[in-house]
């Protein structure tokens, strides 16, 4: 008998409908990953009872763990499905959508919560105009190395998914946007908006709501030092608070 792959997929037809589990059994091919298994189901949407069903929906883009779009919970752990190799999983492989974000359909979630936080903290370097800006400012090597590590964030949402303080009842932005404030405040041009970013971090849903569970740093697929970023931003926001409280006239001289 031909070798097969058994999958159990948590499905939901629309944002408001009830979820249900559906099992699938598909032909095995060497070196398959979760996305190639989902593509096989899409090609022939028949469940393990032999019934025709609707194709499973999920998000993906880069297929090389760079965009973060394909994140889902695989056998209980949130990660990217494009690099999740079938051979490394116990079967039936359980696929669920991340629970921190609203469901769009099946394994597809709406990660706007994270992108809205990134907008709130101005996670970009402001540059105006379309004229030639010339070379960017140079960064000291040590700073550049830290910035490079932080810049690996692919907004996959895994650090929010594993955080007990990020949920539908809380506004906490989670580790990724906090770490991005550290990144953009390190940049010589980005640091011109440093105070605005720190103000945003001190606002509703900001850094004060971190409970230091430390799940984020263990789960981040890019190995970003998230708890170091959080500690650094806690120090920065404290200095910023004192500076705002006592005034900063001495800096004008
Ligand atoms: S910090 Fe890590 S886990 Fe969080 S969104 Fe970025 S890459 Fe994903
Ligand atoms: S498709 Fe981009 S990270 Fe998986």
PDB file of C-alpha atoms and ligand atoms in Angstrom:
ATOM      1  CA  UNK A   1       0.000   0.000   0.000  1.00  0.00           C
ATOM      2  CA  UNK A   2       1.327   3.455  -0.941  1.00  0.00           C
ATOM      3  CA  UNK A   3       2.666   5.637   1.854  1.00  0.00           C
ATOM      4  CA  UNK A   4       0.394   8.539   2.825  1.00  0.00           C
ATOM      5  CA  UNK A   5       0.437  11.674   4.944  1.00  0.00           C
ATOM      6  CA  UNK A   6      -2.343  12.214   7.466  1.00  0.00           C
ATOM      7  CA  UNK A   7      -3.345  15.762   8.300  1.00  0.00           C
ATOM      8  CA  UNK A   8      -5.983  17.094  10.645  1.00  0.00           C
ATOM      9  CA  UNK A   9      -6.888  20.685   9.808  1.00  0.00           C
ATOM     10  CA  UNK A  10      -8.898  23.142  11.872  1.00  0.00           C
ATOM     11  CA  UNK A  11     -11.215  24.879   9.480  1.00  0.00           C
ATOM     12  CA  UNK A  12     -13.526  27.886   9.627  1.00  0.00           C
ATOM     13  CA  UNK A  13     -15.546  29.004   6.633  1.00  0.00           C
ATOM     14  CA  UNK A  14     -15.780  32.708   7.559  1.00  0.00           C
ATOM     15  CA  UNK A  15     -14.684  35.073  10.363  1.00  0.00           C
ATOM     16  CA  UNK A  16     -17.944  34.501  12.297  1.00  0.00           C
ATOM     17  CA  UNK A  17     -18.716  30.859  11.631  1.00  0.00           C
ATOM     18  CA  UNK A  18     -17.957  27.933  13.951  1.00  0.00           C
ATOM     19  CA  UNK A  19     -14.699  26.081  13.517  1.00  0.00           C
ATOM     20  CA  UNK A  20     -14.486  22.332  12.835  1.00  0.00           C
ATOM     21  CA  UNK A  21     -11.760  19.754  12.225  1.00  0.00           C
ATOM     22  CA  UNK A  22     -11.408  17.948   8.925  1.00  0.00           C
ATOM     23  CA  UNK A  23      -9.006  15.062   8.261  1.00  0.00           C
ATOM     24  CA  UNK A  24      -7.112  14.453   5.046  1.00  0.00           C
ATOM     25  CA  UNK A  25      -4.905  11.690   3.738  1.00  0.00           C
ATOM     26  CA  UNK A  26      -2.698  12.508   0.786  1.00  0.00           C
ATOM     27  CA  UNK A  27       0.003  10.612  -1.141  1.00  0.00           C
ATOM     28  CA  UNK A  28       3.514  10.853   0.333  1.00  0.00           C
ATOM     29  CA  UNK A  29       6.376  12.349  -1.640  1.00  0.00           C
ATOM     30  CA  UNK A  30       9.889  12.733  -0.215  1.00  0.00           C
ATOM     31  CA  UNK A  31      10.910  16.201   1.059  1.00  0.00           C
ATOM     32  CA  UNK A  32       7.385  17.594   1.250  1.00  0.00           C
ATOM     33  CA  UNK A  33       6.678  20.523   3.532  1.00  0.00           C
ATOM     34  CA  UNK A  34       3.356  21.621   5.023  1.00  0.00           C
ATOM     35  CA  UNK A  35       2.693  24.036   2.132  1.00  0.00           C
ATOM     36  CA  UNK A  36       3.231  21.339  -0.491  1.00  0.00           C
ATOM     37  CA  UNK A  37       0.804  19.116   1.465  1.00  0.00           C
ATOM     38  CA  UNK A  38      -1.759  21.941   1.501  1.00  0.00           C
ATOM     39  CA  UNK A  39      -1.226  22.436  -2.249  1.00  0.00           C
ATOM     40  CA  UNK A  40      -1.949  18.749  -2.770  1.00  0.00           C
ATOM     41  CA  UNK A  41      -5.252  19.149  -0.880  1.00  0.00           C
ATOM     42  CA  UNK A  42      -6.025  22.237  -2.952  1.00  0.00           C
ATOM     43  CA  UNK A  43      -5.432  20.260  -6.144  1.00  0.00           C
ATOM     44  CA  UNK A  44      -7.773  17.492  -5.016  1.00  0.00           C
ATOM     45  CA  UNK A  45     -10.008  18.681  -2.155  1.00  0.00           C
ATOM     46  CA  UNK A  46     -11.254  15.328  -0.884  1.00  0.00           C
ATOM     47  CA  UNK A  47     -11.218  14.537   2.846  1.00  0.00           C
ATOM     48  CA  UNK A  48     -10.139  11.253   4.438  1.00  0.00           C
ATOM     49  CA  UNK A  49     -13.757   9.951   4.257  1.00  0.00           C
ATOM     50  CA  UNK A  50     -13.535  10.317   0.487  1.00  0.00           C
ATOM     51  CA  UNK A  51     -15.955  13.268   0.473  1.00  0.00           C
ATOM     52  CA  UNK A  52     -15.433  16.243  -1.821  1.00  0.00           C
ATOM     53  CA  UNK A  53     -14.823  19.357   0.276  1.00  0.00           C
ATOM     54  CA  UNK A  54     -13.803  22.987  -0.171  1.00  0.00           C
ATOM     55  CA  UNK A  55     -10.071  23.682  -0.705  1.00  0.00           C
ATOM     56  CA  UNK A  56      -8.249  24.751   2.475  1.00  0.00           C
ATOM     57  CA  UNK A  57      -7.244  28.424   2.598  1.00  0.00           C
ATOM     58  CA  UNK A  58      -3.913  29.725   3.918  1.00  0.00           C
ATOM     59  CA  UNK A  59      -1.506  32.606   3.337  1.00  0.00           C
ATOM     60  CA  UNK A  60       1.955  32.395   1.782  1.00  0.00           C
ATOM     61  CA  UNK A  61       4.296  34.446  -0.343  1.00  0.00           C
ATOM     62  CA  UNK A  62       8.091  33.994  -0.283  1.00  0.00           C
ATOM     63  CA  UNK A  63       8.241  30.231   0.475  1.00  0.00           C
ATOM     64  CA  UNK A  64      11.652  30.730   2.096  1.00  0.00           C
ATOM     65  CA  UNK A  65      10.889  31.949   5.637  1.00  0.00           C
ATOM     66  CA  UNK A  66      11.344  35.610   4.834  1.00  0.00           C
ATOM     67  CA  UNK A  67       7.844  37.117   4.595  1.00  0.00           C
ATOM     68  CA  UNK A  68       6.221  35.535   7.662  1.00  0.00           C
ATOM     69  CA  UNK A  69       2.838  35.196   5.916  1.00  0.00           C
ATOM     70  CA  UNK A  70       2.521  31.415   6.182  1.00  0.00           C
ATOM     71  CA  UNK A  71       2.680  31.230  10.001  1.00  0.00           C
ATOM     72  CA  UNK A  72       0.299  28.736  11.605  1.00  0.00           C
ATOM     73  CA  UNK A  73       0.222  26.350  14.552  1.00  0.00           C
ATOM     74  CA  UNK A  74       1.689  22.968  13.579  1.00  0.00           C
ATOM     75  CA  UNK A  75       1.324  20.158  16.119  1.00  0.00           C
ATOM     76  CA  UNK A  76       0.891  22.784  18.821  1.00  0.00           C
ATOM     77  CA  UNK A  77       3.776  25.110  17.877  1.00  0.00           C
ATOM     78  CA  UNK A  78       3.450  28.367  15.973  1.00  0.00           C
ATOM     79  CA  UNK A  79       5.905  28.585  13.078  1.00  0.00           C
ATOM     80  CA  UNK A  80       6.211  29.052   9.311  1.00  0.00           C
ATOM     81  CA  UNK A  81       4.598  26.293   7.293  1.00  0.00           C
ATOM     82  CA  UNK A  82       6.848  26.807   4.237  1.00  0.00           C
ATOM     83  CA  UNK A  83       9.872  25.450   6.103  1.00  0.00           C
ATOM     84  CA  UNK A  84       8.024  22.818   8.171  1.00  0.00           C
ATOM     85  CA  UNK A  85       9.126  19.474   6.736  1.00  0.00           C
ATOM     86  CA  UNK A  86       6.537  16.701   6.812  1.00  0.00           C
ATOM     87  CA  UNK A  87       9.145  14.064   7.736  1.00  0.00           C
ATOM     88  CA  UNK A  88       9.875  15.881  10.990  1.00  0.00           C
ATOM     89  CA  UNK A  89       6.320  15.637  12.312  1.00  0.00           C
ATOM     90  CA  UNK A  90       4.332  12.988  14.087  1.00  0.00           C
ATOM     91  CA  UNK A  91       1.129  12.165  12.203  1.00  0.00           C
ATOM     92  CA  UNK A  92      -1.650  13.097  11.948  1.00  0.00           C
ATOM     93  CA  UNK A  93      -0.113  16.536  11.565  1.00  0.00           C
ATOM     94  CA  UNK A  94      -2.430  19.029  13.242  1.00  0.00           C
ATOM     95  CA  UNK A  95      -2.699  22.400  11.494  1.00  0.00           C
ATOM     96  CA  UNK A  96      -4.454  25.282  13.211  1.00  0.00           C
ATOM     97  CA  UNK A  97      -4.573  29.024  12.561  1.00  0.00           C
ATOM     98  CA  UNK A  98      -2.767  31.277  15.054  1.00  0.00           C
ATOM     99  CA  UNK A  99      -5.278  32.099  17.793  1.00  0.00           C
ATOM    100  CA  UNK A 100      -4.095  35.627  18.631  1.00  0.00           C
ATOM    101  CA  UNK A 101      -5.312  37.056  15.346  1.00  0.00           C
ATOM    102  CA  UNK A 102      -8.857  37.135  13.917  1.00  0.00           C
ATOM    103  CA  UNK A 103      -9.576  34.290  11.473  1.00  0.00           C
ATOM    104  CA  UNK A 104     -10.206  35.237   7.874  1.00  0.00           C
ATOM    105  CA  UNK A 105     -10.798  31.677   6.721  1.00  0.00           C
ATOM    106  CA  UNK A 106      -9.318  28.272   7.661  1.00  0.00           C
ATOM    107  CA  UNK A 107      -5.582  28.823   8.341  1.00  0.00           C
ATOM    108  CA  UNK A 108      -5.600  32.409   7.126  1.00  0.00           C
ATOM    109  CA  UNK A 109      -5.544  35.106   9.819  1.00  0.00           C
ATOM    110  CA  UNK A 110      -5.664  38.895   9.846  1.00  0.00           C
ATOM    111  CA  UNK A 111      -2.363  40.235  11.244  1.00  0.00           C
ATOM    112  CA  UNK A 112      -3.478  43.907  11.079  1.00  0.00           C
ATOM    113  CA  UNK A 113      -3.121  44.226  14.849  1.00  0.00           C
ATOM    114  CA  UNK A 114       0.647  43.904  14.477  1.00  0.00           C
ATOM    115  CA  UNK A 115       0.903  46.183  11.438  1.00  0.00           C
ATOM    116  CA  UNK A 116      -1.235  48.838  13.180  1.00  0.00           C
ATOM    117  CA  UNK A 117       1.159  48.759  16.163  1.00  0.00           C
ATOM    118  CA  UNK A 118       4.116  49.203  13.786  1.00  0.00           C
ATOM    119  CA  UNK A 119       2.365  52.268  12.337  1.00  0.00           C
ATOM    120  CA  UNK A 120       1.694  53.581  15.848  1.00  0.00           C
ATOM    121  CA  UNK A 121       5.381  53.376  16.806  1.00  0.00           C
ATOM    122  CA  UNK A 122       6.518  54.798  13.426  1.00  0.00           C
ATOM    123  CA  UNK A 123       8.622  51.760  12.567  1.00  0.00           C
ATOM    124  CA  UNK A 124      10.367  53.355   9.611  1.00  0.00           C
ATOM    125  CA  UNK A 125      13.120  55.843   8.804  1.00  0.00           C
ATOM    126  CA  UNK A 126      11.449  59.074   7.635  1.00  0.00           C
ATOM    127  CA  UNK A 127      12.822  60.315   4.325  1.00  0.00           C
ATOM    128  CA  UNK A 128      11.077  63.003   2.308  1.00  0.00           C
ATOM    129  CA  UNK A 129      11.020  63.758  -1.357  1.00  0.00           C
ATOM    130  CA  UNK A 130      12.001  61.919  -4.465  1.00  0.00           C
ATOM    131  CA  UNK A 131      15.323  63.714  -4.941  1.00  0.00           C
ATOM    132  CA  UNK A 132      18.654  61.929  -4.660  1.00  0.00           C
ATOM    133  CA  UNK A 133      19.384  61.680  -0.967  1.00  0.00           C
ATOM    134  CA  UNK A 134      22.961  60.551  -1.461  1.00  0.00           C
ATOM    135  CA  UNK A 135      24.561  57.956   0.709  1.00  0.00           C
ATOM    136  CA  UNK A 136      22.945  57.075   4.009  1.00  0.00           C
ATOM    137  CA  UNK A 137      24.759  57.949   7.229  1.00  0.00           C
ATOM    138  CA  UNK A 138      27.404  55.512   8.400  1.00  0.00           C
ATOM    139  CA  UNK A 139      26.759  53.478  11.538  1.00  0.00           C
ATOM    140  CA  UNK A 140      29.424  52.270  13.938  1.00  0.00           C
ATOM    141  CA  UNK A 141      30.086  48.567  13.268  1.00  0.00           C
ATOM    142  CA  UNK A 142      28.861  47.382  16.669  1.00  0.00           C
ATOM    143  CA  UNK A 143      25.580  49.245  16.280  1.00  0.00           C
ATOM    144  CA  UNK A 144      25.217  47.959  12.724  1.00  0.00           C
ATOM    145  CA  UNK A 145      25.543  44.382  13.921  1.00  0.00           C
ATOM    146  CA  UNK A 146      22.792  44.869  16.514  1.00  0.00           C
ATOM    147  CA  UNK A 147      20.602  46.611  13.930  1.00  0.00           C
ATOM    148  CA  UNK A 148      21.143  43.759  11.480  1.00  0.00           C
ATOM    149  CA  UNK A 149      19.894  41.201  13.995  1.00  0.00           C
ATOM    150  CA  UNK A 150      16.818  43.300  14.771  1.00  0.00           C
ATOM    151  CA  UNK A 151      16.127  43.906  11.083  1.00  0.00           C
ATOM    152  CA  UNK A 152      15.528  40.178  10.523  1.00  0.00           C
ATOM    153  CA  UNK A 153      11.970  40.517  11.884  1.00  0.00           C
ATOM    154  CA  UNK A 154       9.529  39.292   9.220  1.00  0.00           C
ATOM    155  CA  UNK A 155       6.358  40.312  11.137  1.00  0.00           C
ATOM    156  CA  UNK A 156       5.319  36.674  11.263  1.00  0.00           C
ATOM    157  CA  UNK A 157       3.330  37.184  14.473  1.00  0.00           C
ATOM    158  CA  UNK A 158       4.730  34.140  16.282  1.00  0.00           C
ATOM    159  CA  UNK A 159       5.987  36.249  19.218  1.00  0.00           C
ATOM    160  CA  UNK A 160       2.487  37.678  19.638  1.00  0.00           C
ATOM    161  CA  UNK A 161       0.901  34.239  19.355  1.00  0.00           C
ATOM    162  CA  UNK A 162       2.988  32.790  22.210  1.00  0.00           C
ATOM    163  CA  UNK A 163       2.652  35.814  24.522  1.00  0.00           C
ATOM    164  CA  UNK A 164       0.067  35.370  27.308  1.00  0.00           C
ATOM    165  CA  UNK A 165      -0.487  39.143  27.384  1.00  0.00           C
ATOM    166  CA  UNK A 166      -1.448  39.489  23.726  1.00  0.00           C
ATOM    167  CA  UNK A 167      -5.059  38.463  23.231  1.00  0.00           C
ATOM    168  CA  UNK A 168      -8.439  39.770  22.121  1.00  0.00           C
ATOM    169  CA  UNK A 169      -9.044  41.325  25.564  1.00  0.00           C
ATOM    170  CA  UNK A 170      -5.753  43.249  25.696  1.00  0.00           C
ATOM    171  CA  UNK A 171      -4.233  46.018  23.597  1.00  0.00           C
ATOM    172  CA  UNK A 172      -0.654  44.932  24.276  1.00  0.00           C
ATOM    173  CA  UNK A 173       1.359  45.325  21.063  1.00  0.00           C
ATOM    174  CA  UNK A 174       3.726  42.429  21.829  1.00  0.00           C
ATOM    175  CA  UNK A 175       7.472  42.048  21.355  1.00  0.00           C
ATOM    176  CA  UNK A 176       7.919  42.662  17.609  1.00  0.00           C
ATOM    177  CA  UNK A 177       6.864  46.354  17.533  1.00  0.00           C
ATOM    178  CA  UNK A 178       8.887  47.053  20.711  1.00  0.00           C
ATOM    179  CA  UNK A 179      11.984  45.544  19.126  1.00  0.00           C
ATOM    180  CA  UNK A 180      11.380  47.576  15.965  1.00  0.00           C
ATOM    181  CA  UNK A 181      11.399  50.783  18.029  1.00  0.00           C
ATOM    182  CA  UNK A 182      14.869  49.763  19.216  1.00  0.00           C
ATOM    183  CA  UNK A 183      15.923  49.163  15.595  1.00  0.00           C
ATOM    184  CA  UNK A 184      14.679  52.485  14.220  1.00  0.00           C
ATOM    185  CA  UNK A 185      15.919  54.479  17.229  1.00  0.00           C
ATOM    186  CA  UNK A 186      19.399  53.042  16.605  1.00  0.00           C
ATOM    187  CA  UNK A 187      19.449  54.428  13.068  1.00  0.00           C
ATOM    188  CA  UNK A 188      21.135  57.851  12.780  1.00  0.00           C
ATOM    189  CA  UNK A 189      18.266  59.304  10.710  1.00  0.00           C
ATOM    190  CA  UNK A 190      15.554  57.204  12.381  1.00  0.00           C
ATOM    191  CA  UNK A 191      16.600  58.541  15.773  1.00  0.00           C
ATOM    192  CA  UNK A 192      15.207  61.969  14.800  1.00  0.00           C
ATOM    193  CA  UNK A 193      11.769  60.491  15.625  1.00  0.00           C
ATOM    194  CA  UNK A 194      13.038  58.707  18.724  1.00  0.00           C
ATOM    195  CA  UNK A 195      10.879  60.660  21.197  1.00  0.00           C
ATOM    196  CA  UNK A 196       7.684  60.040  19.214  1.00  0.00           C
ATOM    197  CA  UNK A 197       8.401  56.297  19.179  1.00  0.00           C
ATOM    198  CA  UNK A 198       9.074  56.259  22.909  1.00  0.00           C
ATOM    199  CA  UNK A 199       5.846  58.211  23.530  1.00  0.00           C
ATOM    200  CA  UNK A 200       3.952  55.568  21.544  1.00  0.00           C
ATOM    201  CA  UNK A 201       5.632  52.786  23.548  1.00  0.00           C
ATOM    202  CA  UNK A 202       4.529  54.498  26.762  1.00  0.00           C
ATOM    203  CA  UNK A 203       0.914  54.769  25.569  1.00  0.00           C
ATOM    204  CA  UNK A 204      -1.975  52.319  25.693  1.00  0.00           C
ATOM    205  CA  UNK A 205      -0.998  48.768  24.812  1.00  0.00           C
ATOM    206  CA  UNK A 206       2.663  49.703  25.149  1.00  0.00           C
ATOM    207  CA  UNK A 207       5.667  48.374  26.978  1.00  0.00           C
ATOM    208  CA  UNK A 208       4.151  48.684  30.473  1.00  0.00           C
ATOM    209  CA  UNK A 209       1.833  45.790  29.585  1.00  0.00           C
ATOM    210  CA  UNK A 210       4.705  43.338  29.052  1.00  0.00           C
ATOM    211  CA  UNK A 211       4.557  40.678  31.771  1.00  0.00           C
ATOM    212  CA  UNK A 212       8.073  39.353  31.023  1.00  0.00           C
ATOM    213  CA  UNK A 213       6.819  35.837  30.277  1.00  0.00           C
ATOM    214  CA  UNK A 214       9.816  35.509  27.891  1.00  0.00           C
ATOM    215  CA  UNK A 215       7.962  33.136  25.545  1.00  0.00           C
ATOM    216  CA  UNK A 216       8.617  35.521  22.638  1.00  0.00           C
ATOM    217  CA  UNK A 217      12.393  35.171  22.623  1.00  0.00           C
ATOM    218  CA  UNK A 218      12.187  31.355  22.713  1.00  0.00           C
ATOM    219  CA  UNK A 219       9.672  31.203  19.864  1.00  0.00           C
ATOM    220  CA  UNK A 220      11.065  33.803  17.427  1.00  0.00           C
ATOM    221  CA  UNK A 221      12.152  31.882  14.306  1.00  0.00           C
ATOM    222  CA  UNK A 222      14.750  34.533  13.502  1.00  0.00           C
ATOM    223  CA  UNK A 223      16.432  34.346  16.912  1.00  0.00           C
ATOM    224  CA  UNK A 224      15.876  38.060  17.549  1.00  0.00           C
ATOM    225  CA  UNK A 225      16.972  39.046  21.087  1.00  0.00           C
ATOM    226  CA  UNK A 226      13.475  40.230  21.989  1.00  0.00           C
ATOM    227  CA  UNK A 227      13.850  40.301  25.765  1.00  0.00           C
ATOM    228  CA  UNK A 228      17.063  42.343  25.400  1.00  0.00           C
ATOM    229  CA  UNK A 229      15.114  44.761  23.186  1.00  0.00           C
ATOM    230  CA  UNK A 230      12.292  44.971  25.721  1.00  0.00           C
ATOM    231  CA  UNK A 231      14.743  45.633  28.578  1.00  0.00           C
ATOM    232  CA  UNK A 232      16.547  48.280  26.502  1.00  0.00           C
ATOM    233  CA  UNK A 233      13.264  50.007  25.665  1.00  0.00           C
ATOM    234  CA  UNK A 234      12.141  49.867  29.300  1.00  0.00           C
ATOM    235  CA  UNK A 235      15.318  51.795  30.208  1.00  0.00           C
ATOM    236  CA  UNK A 236      14.820  54.254  27.343  1.00  0.00           C
ATOM    237  CA  UNK A 237      11.177  54.934  28.200  1.00  0.00           C
ATOM    238  CA  UNK A 238      12.113  55.515  31.862  1.00  0.00           C
ATOM    239  CA  UNK A 239      14.805  58.083  30.855  1.00  0.00           C
ATOM    240  CA  UNK A 240      12.338  59.621  28.416  1.00  0.00           C
ATOM    241  CA  UNK A 241       9.710  59.931  31.153  1.00  0.00           C
ATOM    242  CA  UNK A 242      12.151  61.695  33.515  1.00  0.00           C
ATOM    243  CA  UNK A 243      13.351  63.945  30.711  1.00  0.00           C
ATOM    244  CA  UNK A 244       9.777  64.942  29.858  1.00  0.00           C
ATOM    245  CA  UNK A 245       8.949  65.449  33.541  1.00  0.00           C
ATOM    246  CA  UNK A 246      11.958  67.608  34.476  1.00  0.00           C
ATOM    247  CA  UNK A 247      12.263  69.285  31.094  1.00  0.00           C
ATOM    248  CA  UNK A 248      15.234  69.182  28.764  1.00  0.00           C
ATOM    249  CA  UNK A 249      16.231  72.866  28.480  1.00  0.00           C
ATOM    250  CA  UNK A 250      19.838  72.002  29.287  1.00  0.00           C
ATOM    251  CA  UNK A 251      19.988  70.188  25.921  1.00  0.00           C
ATOM    252  CA  UNK A 252      19.320  73.451  24.064  1.00  0.00           C
ATOM    253  CA  UNK A 253      22.560  75.119  25.175  1.00  0.00           C
TER     254      UNK A 253
HETATM  255  S1  LIG B   1      10.154  39.316  16.365  1.00  0.00           S
HETATM  256 FE1  LIG B   1      10.459  37.181  15.595  1.00  0.00          FE
HETATM  257  S2  LIG B   1       8.550  36.105  16.147  1.00  0.00           S
HETATM  258 FE2  LIG B   1       8.128  38.292  16.339  1.00  0.00          FE
HETATM  259  S3  LIG B   1       7.221  38.879  14.399  1.00  0.00           S
HETATM  260 FE3  LIG B   1       9.446  39.285  14.229  1.00  0.00          FE
HETATM  261  S4  LIG B   1      10.315  37.396  13.364  1.00  0.00           S
HETATM  262 FE4  LIG B   1       8.249  36.867  14.077  1.00  0.00          FE
HETATM  263  S1  LIG B   2       5.805  31.888   2.719  1.00  0.00           S
HETATM  264 FE1  LIG B   2       7.072  33.517   3.466  1.00  0.00          FE
HETATM  265  S2  LIG B   2       7.709  32.804   5.397  1.00  0.00           S
HETATM  266 FE2  LIG B   2       6.636  31.113   4.588  1.00  0.00          FE
END
